[in-house]
Amino acid sequence: MSESVTLAGRGGLITLSAADALWVGLTNGGAVPIVCAAFAHFPADAGAGYVLLGGCVVGTVRAHGGPWGVLESEVRQAAAEVNMVAMDCRDLVRIGPFGGTPKQNQNNAAPLRWRQRIARELQEKSDAERAASSEDGRLHHLAGIDWRRAFVEEARHRTARAWWLPRAVVRLLDLAEHAETRWLQAARTDQKTTATTGRCEPPAVGRRRASTALPPCRASTTEN
């Protein structure tokens, strides 16, 4: 792998563009639809310290003001988990709308749940507005999954409608949501410990990952 896509001498780190290419290459042909720019497009934000891929949290690292990077092994693990998922496009779960307006997120430190993200995307804008909206504000993906390709909208009567996603995608997104919550809780615990002791860990990747480590993620591969 060339120097343009690797961060030499930094513990197996690769750049975000290389991670995107690796993600696509490893998941090509899988049952779950994925996007080709999971690290580059909204809602992914390397500056948050992590990016969601499938049901996994992939930590992001930026050393000495250089480019953001991720561990290649974590991208490979996330891809392997997604590839294990079998998806039946006929086994659908309704995800909305269920009345009311999605609430705005009042806490910038808390993630906006994936159901809320989809509801806001579909309810707040008409089809024409969504097509004309800026790329920065468009919900390109959720945890690297191209939810639009799996999404089904059913019209009921003249005004009523229903939104559906395959059960396998719903389970995978729920897993991602749970993993993200645990990661954020662990990060907040680290911050409190640092504030109490007055000590912080050096920026080495291995030690940083250990402080916020999650058990190996497992995507569901069975249907109820």
mmCIF file of C-alpha atoms in Angstrom:
data_model
loop_
_atom_site.group_PDB
_atom_site.id
_atom_site.type_symbol
_atom_site.label_atom_id
_atom_site.label_comp_id
_atom_site.label_asym_id
_atom_site.label_seq_id
_atom_site.Cartn_x
_atom_site.Cartn_y
_atom_site.Cartn_z
ATOM 1 C CA MET A 1 0.000 0.000 0.000
ATOM 2 C CA SER A 2 1.501 3.361 -0.977
ATOM 3 C CA GLU A 3 2.468 6.177 1.391
ATOM 4 C CA SER A 4 -0.426 8.257 0.031
ATOM 5 C CA VAL A 5 -2.928 6.029 1.808
ATOM 6 C CA THR A 6 -0.978 4.797 4.842
ATOM 7 C CA LEU A 7 0.324 6.626 7.882
ATOM 8 C CA ALA A 8 3.705 4.961 8.167
ATOM 9 C CA GLY A 9 4.956 4.099 11.607
ATOM 10 C CA ARG A 10 1.659 4.762 13.364
ATOM 11 C CA GLY A 11 0.503 1.346 14.413
ATOM 12 C CA GLY A 12 -1.357 0.165 11.312
ATOM 13 C CA LEU A 13 -3.229 3.422 10.690
ATOM 14 C CA ILE A 14 -4.621 4.222 7.262
ATOM 15 C CA THR A 15 -6.086 7.473 5.980
ATOM 16 C CA LEU A 16 -9.837 7.973 5.786
ATOM 17 C CA SER A 17 -9.820 7.821 1.988
ATOM 18 C CA ALA A 18 -7.976 4.501 2.156
ATOM 19 C CA ALA A 19 -10.443 3.282 4.778
ATOM 20 C CA ASP A 20 -13.343 4.154 2.478
ATOM 21 C CA ALA A 21 -11.755 2.217 -0.374
ATOM 22 C CA LEU A 22 -11.068 -0.741 1.910
ATOM 23 C CA TRP A 23 -14.649 -0.705 3.258
ATOM 24 C CA VAL A 24 -16.094 -0.815 -0.259
ATOM 25 C CA GLY A 25 -13.715 -3.492 -1.447
ATOM 26 C CA LEU A 26 -14.374 -5.797 1.483
ATOM 27 C CA THR A 27 -18.167 -5.435 1.500
ATOM 28 C CA ASN A 28 -18.687 -5.571 -2.262
ATOM 29 C CA GLY A 29 -21.196 -8.287 -3.055
ATOM 30 C CA GLY A 30 -22.614 -8.476 0.468
ATOM 31 C CA ALA A 31 -26.327 -8.579 1.214
ATOM 32 C CA VAL A 32 -26.452 -5.242 3.058
ATOM 33 C CA PRO A 33 -26.229 -2.144 0.815
ATOM 34 C CA ILE A 34 -23.296 0.065 1.795
ATOM 35 C CA VAL A 35 -21.969 3.461 0.708
ATOM 36 C CA CYS A 36 -18.626 4.232 -0.882
ATOM 37 C CA ALA A 37 -17.753 7.233 1.323
ATOM 38 C CA ALA A 38 -18.707 6.180 4.830
ATOM 39 C CA PHE A 39 -15.887 8.211 6.390
ATOM 40 C CA ALA A 40 -16.233 11.289 4.181
ATOM 41 C CA HIS A 41 -19.971 11.998 4.118
ATOM 42 C CA PHE A 42 -22.483 13.170 6.699
ATOM 43 C CA PRO A 43 -23.238 12.079 9.379
ATOM 44 C CA ALA A 44 -19.708 10.686 9.820
ATOM 45 C CA ASP A 45 -17.397 13.097 11.680
ATOM 46 C CA ALA A 46 -13.818 12.046 12.286
ATOM 47 C CA GLY A 47 -13.422 14.912 14.733
ATOM 48 C CA ALA A 48 -15.847 13.198 17.108
ATOM 49 C CA GLY A 49 -13.226 10.523 17.735
ATOM 50 C CA TYR A 50 -15.060 7.692 16.044
ATOM 51 C CA VAL A 51 -17.045 6.634 12.990
ATOM 52 C CA LEU A 52 -19.756 3.981 12.926
ATOM 53 C CA LEU A 53 -19.420 1.124 10.441
ATOM 54 C CA GLY A 54 -22.214 -1.411 10.617
ATOM 55 C CA GLY A 55 -22.510 -2.409 14.256
ATOM 56 C CA CYS A 56 -18.924 -1.396 15.072
ATOM 57 C CA VAL A 57 -17.308 1.750 16.439
ATOM 58 C CA VAL A 58 -14.109 2.580 14.560
ATOM 59 C CA GLY A 59 -11.912 5.025 16.476
ATOM 60 C CA THR A 60 -10.329 7.944 14.628
ATOM 61 C CA VAL A 61 -6.852 9.268 15.458
ATOM 62 C CA ARG A 62 -5.050 12.453 14.517
ATOM 63 C CA ALA A 63 -1.424 12.691 15.575
ATOM 64 C CA HIS A 64 0.518 15.973 15.633
ATOM 65 C CA GLY A 65 -1.973 17.844 13.456
ATOM 66 C CA GLY A 66 -1.687 15.385 10.600
ATOM 67 C CA PRO A 67 -4.506 13.735 8.651
ATOM 68 C CA TRP A 68 -7.147 11.693 10.420
ATOM 69 C CA GLY A 69 -6.613 7.958 10.362
ATOM 70 C CA VAL A 70 -8.162 4.703 11.552
ATOM 71 C CA LEU A 71 -6.819 1.267 12.302
ATOM 72 C CA GLU A 72 -7.040 -0.962 9.249
ATOM 73 C CA SER A 73 -7.852 -3.940 11.471
ATOM 74 C CA GLU A 74 -10.981 -2.206 12.806
ATOM 75 C CA VAL A 75 -12.263 -1.475 9.306
ATOM 76 C CA ARG A 76 -11.684 -5.094 8.353
ATOM 77 C CA GLN A 77 -13.518 -6.301 11.454
ATOM 78 C CA ALA A 78 -16.501 -4.051 10.747
ATOM 79 C CA ALA A 79 -16.649 -5.250 7.141
ATOM 80 C CA ALA A 80 -16.479 -8.891 8.216
ATOM 81 C CA GLU A 81 -19.389 -8.372 10.614
ATOM 82 C CA VAL A 82 -21.537 -6.730 7.928
ATOM 83 C CA ASN A 83 -20.730 -9.478 5.451
ATOM 84 C CA MET A 84 -22.066 -12.038 7.925
ATOM 85 C CA VAL A 85 -25.551 -10.501 7.813
ATOM 86 C CA ALA A 86 -28.168 -12.232 5.677
ATOM 87 C CA MET A 87 -30.896 -9.848 4.488
ATOM 88 C CA ASP A 88 -34.374 -10.833 3.321
ATOM 89 C CA CYS A 89 -35.870 -7.858 1.474
ATOM 90 C CA ARG A 90 -39.355 -9.288 2.047
ATOM 91 C CA ASP A 91 -38.973 -9.383 5.840
ATOM 92 C CA LEU A 92 -39.737 -5.748 6.607
ATOM 93 C CA VAL A 93 -40.124 -3.771 9.829
ATOM 94 C CA ARG A 94 -42.136 -0.569 9.944
ATOM 95 C CA ILE A 95 -40.030 2.376 11.168
ATOM 96 C CA GLY A 96 -42.620 5.168 10.866
ATOM 97 C CA PRO A 97 -44.108 7.616 10.616
ATOM 98 C CA PHE A 98 -45.917 7.266 13.929
ATOM 99 C CA GLY A 99 -47.235 10.818 14.342
ATOM 100 C CA GLY A 100 -45.634 13.904 15.804
ATOM 101 C CA THR A 101 -42.520 15.746 14.725
ATOM 102 C CA PRO A 102 -39.003 14.446 15.389
ATOM 103 C CA LYS A 103 -37.488 16.441 18.250
ATOM 104 C CA GLN A 104 -34.403 18.503 17.679
ATOM 105 C CA ASN A 105 -31.349 17.242 19.529
ATOM 106 C CA GLN A 106 -30.758 19.664 22.410
ATOM 107 C CA ASN A 107 -27.459 18.100 23.490
ATOM 108 C CA ASN A 108 -24.682 18.384 20.934
ATOM 109 C CA ALA A 109 -22.709 15.695 22.771
ATOM 110 C CA ALA A 110 -25.466 13.131 22.352
ATOM 111 C CA PRO A 111 -26.068 11.261 19.084
ATOM 112 C CA LEU A 112 -29.301 11.701 17.197
ATOM 113 C CA ARG A 113 -30.916 8.250 16.918
ATOM 114 C CA TRP A 114 -31.131 6.709 13.484
ATOM 115 C CA ARG A 115 -34.926 6.543 13.491
ATOM 116 C CA GLN A 116 -35.043 10.261 14.254
ATOM 117 C CA ARG A 117 -32.518 10.978 11.521
ATOM 118 C CA ILE A 118 -34.593 9.187 8.906
ATOM 119 C CA ALA A 119 -37.842 10.764 10.127
ATOM 120 C CA ARG A 120 -36.364 14.249 9.956
ATOM 121 C CA GLU A 121 -34.930 13.594 6.510
ATOM 122 C CA LEU A 122 -38.273 12.379 5.156
ATOM 123 C CA GLN A 123 -40.688 14.661 6.992
ATOM 124 C CA GLU A 124 -38.962 18.013 6.964
ATOM 125 C CA LYS A 125 -38.341 18.154 3.230
ATOM 126 C CA SER A 126 -40.365 17.378 0.163
ATOM 127 C CA ASP A 127 -38.868 15.261 -2.597
ATOM 128 C CA ALA A 128 -37.928 18.377 -4.562
ATOM 129 C CA GLU A 129 -36.331 20.003 -1.515
ATOM 130 C CA ARG A 130 -34.325 16.880 -0.746
ATOM 131 C CA ALA A 131 -33.044 16.760 -4.307
ATOM 132 C CA ALA A 132 -32.009 20.420 -4.165
ATOM 133 C CA SER A 133 -30.532 20.346 -0.672
ATOM 134 C CA SER A 134 -26.811 20.812 -0.131
ATOM 135 C CA GLU A 135 -24.616 17.744 0.001
ATOM 136 C CA ASP A 136 -23.374 18.699 3.476
ATOM 137 C CA GLY A 137 -26.829 18.439 5.010
ATOM 138 C CA ARG A 138 -27.979 15.316 3.200
ATOM 139 C CA LEU A 139 -28.225 12.104 5.191
ATOM 140 C CA HIS A 140 -25.928 10.086 2.957
ATOM 141 C CA HIS A 141 -25.773 6.986 5.112
ATOM 142 C CA LEU A 142 -26.199 5.506 8.554
ATOM 143 C CA ALA A 143 -23.197 3.627 9.960
ATOM 144 C CA GLY A 144 -21.888 3.133 6.435
ATOM 145 C CA ILE A 145 -25.175 1.559 5.322
ATOM 146 C CA ASP A 146 -27.010 2.936 2.288
ATOM 147 C CA TRP A 147 -30.426 2.954 3.944
ATOM 148 C CA ARG A 148 -32.097 4.550 0.896
ATOM 149 C CA ARG A 149 -31.461 1.467 -1.225
ATOM 150 C CA ALA A 150 -33.213 -0.732 1.344
ATOM 151 C CA PHE A 151 -35.962 1.756 2.232
ATOM 152 C CA VAL A 152 -39.575 1.057 1.213
ATOM 153 C CA GLU A 153 -42.394 3.615 1.370
ATOM 154 C CA GLU A 154 -45.971 2.430 1.197
ATOM 155 C CA ALA A 155 -48.823 4.794 0.365
ATOM 156 C CA ARG A 156 -52.018 4.209 2.307
ATOM 157 C CA HIS A 157 -55.132 5.950 1.060
ATOM 158 C CA ARG A 158 -54.358 9.494 -0.112
ATOM 159 C CA THR A 159 -52.414 10.967 2.766
ATOM 160 C CA ALA A 160 -51.307 8.104 4.995
ATOM 161 C CA ARG A 161 -48.001 6.377 4.363
ATOM 162 C CA ALA A 162 -45.703 3.857 6.013
ATOM 163 C CA TRP A 163 -41.923 3.491 6.006
ATOM 164 C CA TRP A 164 -40.188 0.134 6.093
ATOM 165 C CA LEU A 165 -36.673 -1.299 6.273
ATOM 166 C CA PRO A 166 -35.540 -4.927 6.135
ATOM 167 C CA ARG A 167 -35.370 -6.493 9.593
ATOM 168 C CA ALA A 168 -31.663 -7.245 9.158
ATOM 169 C CA VAL A 169 -30.913 -3.551 8.510
ATOM 170 C CA VAL A 170 -32.989 -2.478 11.516
ATOM 171 C CA ARG A 171 -31.087 -4.875 13.765
ATOM 172 C CA LEU A 172 -27.753 -3.714 12.411
ATOM 173 C CA LEU A 173 -28.631 -0.043 12.985
ATOM 174 C CA ASP A 174 -29.883 -0.816 16.484
ATOM 175 C CA LEU A 175 -26.575 -2.545 17.169
ATOM 176 C CA ALA A 176 -24.688 0.492 15.884
ATOM 177 C CA GLU A 177 -26.777 2.782 18.097
ATOM 178 C CA HIS A 178 -26.059 0.653 21.153
ATOM 179 C CA ALA A 179 -22.330 0.489 20.392
ATOM 180 C CA GLU A 180 -22.201 4.260 19.933
ATOM 181 C CA THR A 181 -23.932 4.853 23.279
ATOM 182 C CA ARG A 182 -21.458 2.602 25.080
ATOM 183 C CA TRP A 183 -18.500 4.286 23.363
ATOM 184 C CA LEU A 184 -19.703 7.744 24.407
ATOM 185 C CA GLN A 185 -20.298 6.592 27.966
ATOM 186 C CA ALA A 186 -16.768 5.200 28.135
ATOM 187 C CA ALA A 187 -15.353 8.437 26.695
ATOM 188 C CA ARG A 188 -17.190 10.528 29.284
ATOM 189 C CA THR A 189 -15.842 8.282 32.038
ATOM 190 C CA ASP A 190 -12.316 8.852 30.750
ATOM 191 C CA GLN A 191 -12.863 12.622 30.778
ATOM 192 C CA LYS A 192 -14.101 12.545 34.374
ATOM 193 C CA THR A 193 -11.123 10.430 35.432
ATOM 194 C CA THR A 194 -8.724 12.848 33.760
ATOM 195 C CA ALA A 195 -10.406 15.827 35.425
ATOM 196 C CA THR A 196 -10.188 14.123 38.834
ATOM 197 C CA THR A 197 -6.614 12.869 38.655
ATOM 198 C CA GLY A 198 -5.179 15.649 36.533
ATOM 199 C CA ARG A 199 -3.470 13.079 34.340
ATOM 200 C CA CYS A 200 -4.174 12.124 30.775
ATOM 201 C CA GLU A 201 -2.964 9.252 28.664
ATOM 202 C CA PRO A 202 -0.354 9.902 25.956
ATOM 203 C CA PRO A 203 -1.755 9.946 22.407
ATOM 204 C CA ALA A 204 -0.464 6.491 21.499
ATOM 205 C CA VAL A 205 -3.113 4.603 19.596
ATOM 206 C CA GLY A 206 -2.939 1.432 21.638
ATOM 207 C CA ARG A 207 -3.448 3.147 24.989
ATOM 208 C CA ARG A 208 -6.177 5.420 23.641
ATOM 209 C CA ARG A 209 -8.089 2.457 22.264
ATOM 210 C CA ALA A 210 -7.727 0.480 25.480
ATOM 211 C CA SER A 211 -9.447 3.195 27.510
ATOM 212 C CA THR A 212 -12.577 3.073 25.360
ATOM 213 C CA ALA A 213 -12.497 -0.524 24.208
ATOM 214 C CA LEU A 214 -15.693 -2.386 23.416
ATOM 215 C CA PRO A 215 -16.180 -6.140 23.299
ATOM 216 C CA PRO A 216 -16.105 -7.549 19.765
ATOM 217 C CA CYS A 217 -19.264 -6.475 17.956
ATOM 218 C CA ARG A 218 -21.535 -9.122 16.573
ATOM 219 C CA ALA A 219 -24.159 -8.403 13.933
ATOM 220 C CA SER A 220 -27.262 -10.545 14.058
ATOM 221 C CA THR A 221 -27.505 -13.086 11.266
ATOM 222 C CA THR A 222 -30.782 -14.744 12.245
ATOM 223 C CA GLU A 223 -34.355 -13.736 11.740
ATOM 224 C CA ASN A 224 -37.180 -13.988 14.239
#
